[in-house]
Coordinates of C-alpha atoms in Angstrom, one line a residue:
Chain A
G1 CA -14.7 -3.0 8.7
A2 CA -12.6 -3.7 5.2
V3 CA -10.5 -6.2 6.3
V4 CA -8.2 -8.3 3.8
S5 CA -6.7 -11.6 5.4
Q6 CA -3.3 -12.7 3.7
H7 CA -1.9 -16.4 4.3
P8 CA 0.8 -17.2 5.2
S9 CA 2.4 -15.0 6.9
R10 CA 5.7 -16.6 6.1
V11 CA 6.8 -19.4 3.9
I12 CA 10.0 -21.2 3.3
C13 CA 10.1 -23.4 0.1
K14 CA 12.6 -25.2 -1.9
S15 CA 14.4 -24.0 -5.0
G16 CA 11.9 -25.3 -7.9
T17 CA 8.8 -25.4 -6.1
S18 CA 5.8 -23.5 -6.3
V19 CA 4.0 -21.4 -3.5
K20 CA 0.7 -20.7 -3.2
I21 CA -0.6 -17.1 -1.4
E22 CA -4.0 -16.4 -0.7
C23 CA -5.7 -12.9 -0.3
R24 CA -9.2 -13.1 1.0
S25 CA -11.6 -10.0 1.9
L26 CA -13.3 -10.8 5.0
D27 CA -16.4 -8.5 5.0
F28 CA -16.6 -7.2 1.9
Q29 CA -16.4 -8.0 -2.1
A30 CA -13.4 -7.0 -3.8
T31 CA -14.1 -7.0 -7.6
T32 CA -10.3 -5.8 -8.0
M33 CA -7.4 -6.8 -5.9
F34 CA -3.5 -5.8 -6.2
W35 CA -0.5 -7.6 -5.6
Y36 CA 2.6 -6.0 -4.7
R37 CA 6.2 -7.1 -4.0
Q38 CA 8.7 -5.3 -1.8
F39 CA 12.6 -6.2 -1.3
P40 CA 14.6 -5.2 1.6
K41 CA 14.7 -1.2 2.0
Q42 CA 12.8 -0.6 -0.7
S43 CA 9.1 0.7 -1.2
L44 CA 6.4 -1.5 -2.8
M45 CA 6.5 -2.5 -6.2
L46 CA 3.1 -2.9 -8.0
M47 CA 2.8 -6.7 -9.9
A48 CA -0.4 -7.2 -11.2
T49 CA -4.1 -5.8 -10.8
S50 CA -6.6 -9.0 -10.6
N51 CA -10.2 -8.3 -11.6
E52 CA -12.6 -11.3 -10.6
G53 CA -13.5 -13.4 -13.5
S54 CA -11.1 -12.2 -15.7
K55 CA -7.5 -12.2 -16.3
A56 CA -5.3 -10.4 -14.4
T57 CA -3.1 -7.3 -15.7
Y58 CA 0.5 -7.4 -15.2
E59 CA 2.7 -4.5 -14.6
Q60 CA 5.6 -4.4 -17.6
G61 CA 8.7 -6.7 -16.5
V62 CA 6.6 -8.9 -14.2
E63 CA 6.6 -12.5 -15.8
K64 CA 2.9 -13.9 -16.1
D65 CA 3.9 -16.9 -16.5
K66 CA 5.9 -17.0 -13.2
F67 CA 3.4 -15.5 -11.2
L68 CA 0.1 -16.7 -11.6
I69 CA -2.9 -15.1 -10.4
N70 CA -6.4 -16.1 -10.0
H71 CA -9.2 -14.2 -8.9
A72 CA -12.3 -16.6 -8.9
S73 CA -14.4 -15.1 -6.3
L74 CA -15.5 -11.6 -5.0
T75 CA -13.4 -12.5 -1.7
L76 CA -10.6 -14.6 -2.9
S77 CA -7.3 -14.0 -5.2
T78 CA -4.3 -15.8 -5.2
L79 CA -0.9 -15.5 -6.2
T80 CA 1.1 -18.8 -7.1
V81 CA 5.0 -18.3 -7.4
T82 CA 6.0 -20.8 -9.7
S83 CA 9.3 -22.3 -9.9
A84 CA 10.5 -20.5 -7.5
H85 CA 14.1 -19.4 -7.3
P86 CA 16.4 -17.5 -4.6
E87 CA 16.0 -14.0 -6.5
D88 CA 11.9 -14.5 -5.8
S89 CA 12.6 -14.1 -2.1
S90 CA 10.5 -10.9 -0.9
F91 CA 7.6 -9.8 0.8
Y92 CA 4.4 -9.9 -1.0
I93 CA 1.2 -7.9 0.0
C94 CA -2.1 -8.3 -1.5
S95 CA -4.8 -5.0 -1.3
A96 CA -8.2 -4.6 -2.1
A97 CA -9.8 -1.6 -3.8
I98 CA -13.1 -0.4 -2.0
D99 CA -15.0 1.6 -4.6
R100 CA -16.9 4.1 -2.2
A101 CA -16.8 7.7 -3.6
G102 CA -14.8 10.1 -1.0
A103 CA -13.8 7.2 1.4
Y104 CA -10.5 5.7 1.5
G105 CA -10.0 3.1 -1.7
Y106 CA -7.6 0.7 -0.3
T107 CA -7.0 -1.9 2.2
F108 CA -3.8 -4.0 2.7
G109 CA -3.0 -7.5 3.9
S110 CA -0.3 -8.0 6.6
G111 CA 2.0 -9.8 3.8
T112 CA 3.9 -13.1 3.0
R113 CA 7.6 -13.0 3.5
L114 CA 8.7 -15.8 0.9
T115 CA 12.3 -17.3 1.4
V116 CA 13.3 -19.5 -1.1
V117 CA 16.2 -22.0 -0.2
Chain B
D1 CA -1.1 10.5 -11.1
A2 CA 0.9 13.6 -9.9
K3 CA 4.2 12.5 -8.5
T4 CA 4.9 13.2 -4.8
T5 CA 8.2 14.2 -3.0
Q6 CA 8.8 13.7 0.3
P7 CA 11.9 13.8 2.7
P8 CA 13.7 10.6 3.5
S9 CA 13.7 10.5 6.8
M10 CA 12.7 12.4 9.8
D11 CA 13.4 12.2 13.5
C12 CA 10.3 13.2 16.4
A13 CA 10.5 13.3 20.3
E14 CA 8.1 11.1 21.8
G15 CA 5.0 13.0 23.1
R16 CA 5.5 15.7 20.5
A17 CA 3.6 16.6 17.3
A18 CA 5.3 14.7 14.0
N19 CA 5.1 17.3 10.9
L20 CA 5.4 15.4 7.8
P21 CA 5.3 17.7 4.7
C22 CA 4.4 16.3 1.1
N23 CA 5.0 18.3 -2.0
H24 CA 2.6 17.1 -4.7
S25 CA 3.1 20.4 -7.2
T26 CA 1.4 18.8 -10.4
I27 CA -1.7 17.9 -8.8
S28 CA -4.7 18.2 -10.5
G29 CA -8.5 19.3 -9.6
N30 CA -9.7 15.5 -9.1
E31 CA -7.1 14.3 -7.4
Y32 CA -6.8 13.2 -3.6
V33 CA -4.1 13.2 -1.2
Y34 CA -3.8 9.8 0.7
W35 CA -1.5 9.1 3.5
Y36 CA -0.3 5.3 4.4
R37 CA 2.2 4.1 6.3
Q38 CA 4.2 0.8 6.6
I39 CA 5.7 -0.5 10.1
H40 CA 8.1 -2.8 9.4
S41 CA 7.3 -6.2 8.1
Q42 CA 3.6 -5.5 7.9
G43 CA 1.4 -4.1 5.4
P44 CA 0.7 -0.6 4.9
Q45 CA -2.2 0.9 7.0
Y46 CA -4.4 3.7 5.9
I47 CA -4.0 7.1 8.0
I48 CA -6.2 9.8 6.1
H49 CA -7.3 10.9 3.0
G50 CA -8.4 14.4 1.3
L51 CA -9.3 16.7 -1.6
K52 CA -8.9 20.4 -0.7
N53 CA -10.6 20.7 2.7
N54 CA -8.1 19.8 6.2
E55 CA -9.1 16.6 7.4
T56 CA -9.0 14.9 11.2
N57 CA -9.6 11.5 12.3
E58 CA -8.5 9.4 15.6
M59 CA -5.2 8.9 14.0
A60 CA -4.0 12.0 12.3
S61 CA -4.5 15.2 10.9
L62 CA -4.3 16.5 6.9
I63 CA -3.5 20.1 6.2
I64 CA -3.7 20.6 2.6
T65 CA -2.4 24.4 1.4
E66 CA -5.1 26.2 -0.5
D67 CA -3.3 25.7 -3.9
R68 CA -3.1 22.2 -3.3
K69 CA 0.6 21.7 -3.9
S70 CA 1.7 20.5 -0.6
S71 CA 0.2 19.0 2.3
T72 CA 1.2 17.9 5.9
L73 CA 0.5 14.8 7.9
I74 CA 0.4 15.8 11.7
L75 CA 0.6 13.0 14.3
P76 CA -0.5 15.2 17.4
H77 CA 1.3 13.1 20.2
A78 CA 3.5 10.9 18.5
T79 CA 4.8 7.3 20.2
L80 CA 7.2 5.1 19.6
R81 CA 4.5 2.8 18.0
D82 CA 4.6 5.6 15.1
T83 CA 8.1 4.6 14.1
A84 CA 7.4 3.9 10.2
V85 CA 7.7 4.7 6.8
Y86 CA 4.8 7.3 5.7
Y87 CA 4.0 7.5 2.4
C88 CA 2.0 10.4 0.7
I89 CA 0.0 9.2 -2.1
V90 CA -2.1 11.3 -5.1
R91 CA -4.9 9.6 -6.9
G92 CA -7.4 10.4 -8.9
W93 CA -11.0 9.0 -8.4
S94 CA -11.7 8.3 -12.1
G95 CA -11.5 4.4 -13.1
G96 CA -13.2 3.2 -10.1
S97 CA -11.8 0.1 -8.4
N98 CA -9.6 -0.4 -11.1
Y99 CA -7.3 2.5 -10.3
K100 CA -4.0 1.5 -8.7
L101 CA -2.1 2.9 -6.2
T102 CA 1.5 3.8 -7.0
F103 CA 3.9 4.2 -4.0
G104 CA 7.1 6.6 -3.7
K105 CA 9.8 5.8 -1.3
G106 CA 8.0 7.6 1.7
T107 CA 9.7 9.1 4.8
L108 CA 10.7 7.3 7.5
L109 CA 9.6 8.8 10.8
T110 CA 11.8 7.6 13.7
V111 CA 10.1 8.6 17.0
N112 CA 12.8 8.6 19.7
P113 CA 12.4 8.4 23.7

């Protein structure tokens, strides 16, 4: 149980275009989802926290107008990279929080490899 | 959250036990220890978590010292598929589902044939 499905797994886009990444909780409702970015040989860096029905909270240094997050339902959060540039090429990973006292709290999607050319 | 310290890399022979240490000397009483791993180009995978008692599941065992300042993740019979970066994370349980996980650099475990 507690599966998070992330799509697409890989995407190549041209510089200046926008890309949308979807994160779905398949068998549970996710009030909160997290978006991470990971550059090669580095650890995961949290970008933002999204809560269903409200605005996302962005980490310091993350441009909210460039990385649009929408969490319109309890099972879907999307990350849109607007006007993508080569420096946005990275591995993007979503995570959903499961708030069960004493149990593991987070499950992750399989990631999206974004390449901007 | 308390910070964690892990060795950057470790090697283990296939079939042997892999013991991955983590130091969390500033852990507070209500903070859990979580272990995740990330196989190359995949999302992190939950392994195990604990508060103060030792824990075991089908994947691994977690040994937490009595003073809770350090812990060890044990993979009893490592296989080549266990090669991954292992992250030890300390996380409080206050704040509910809004509480974010912060990843350090982790330990790259390489299992050798």
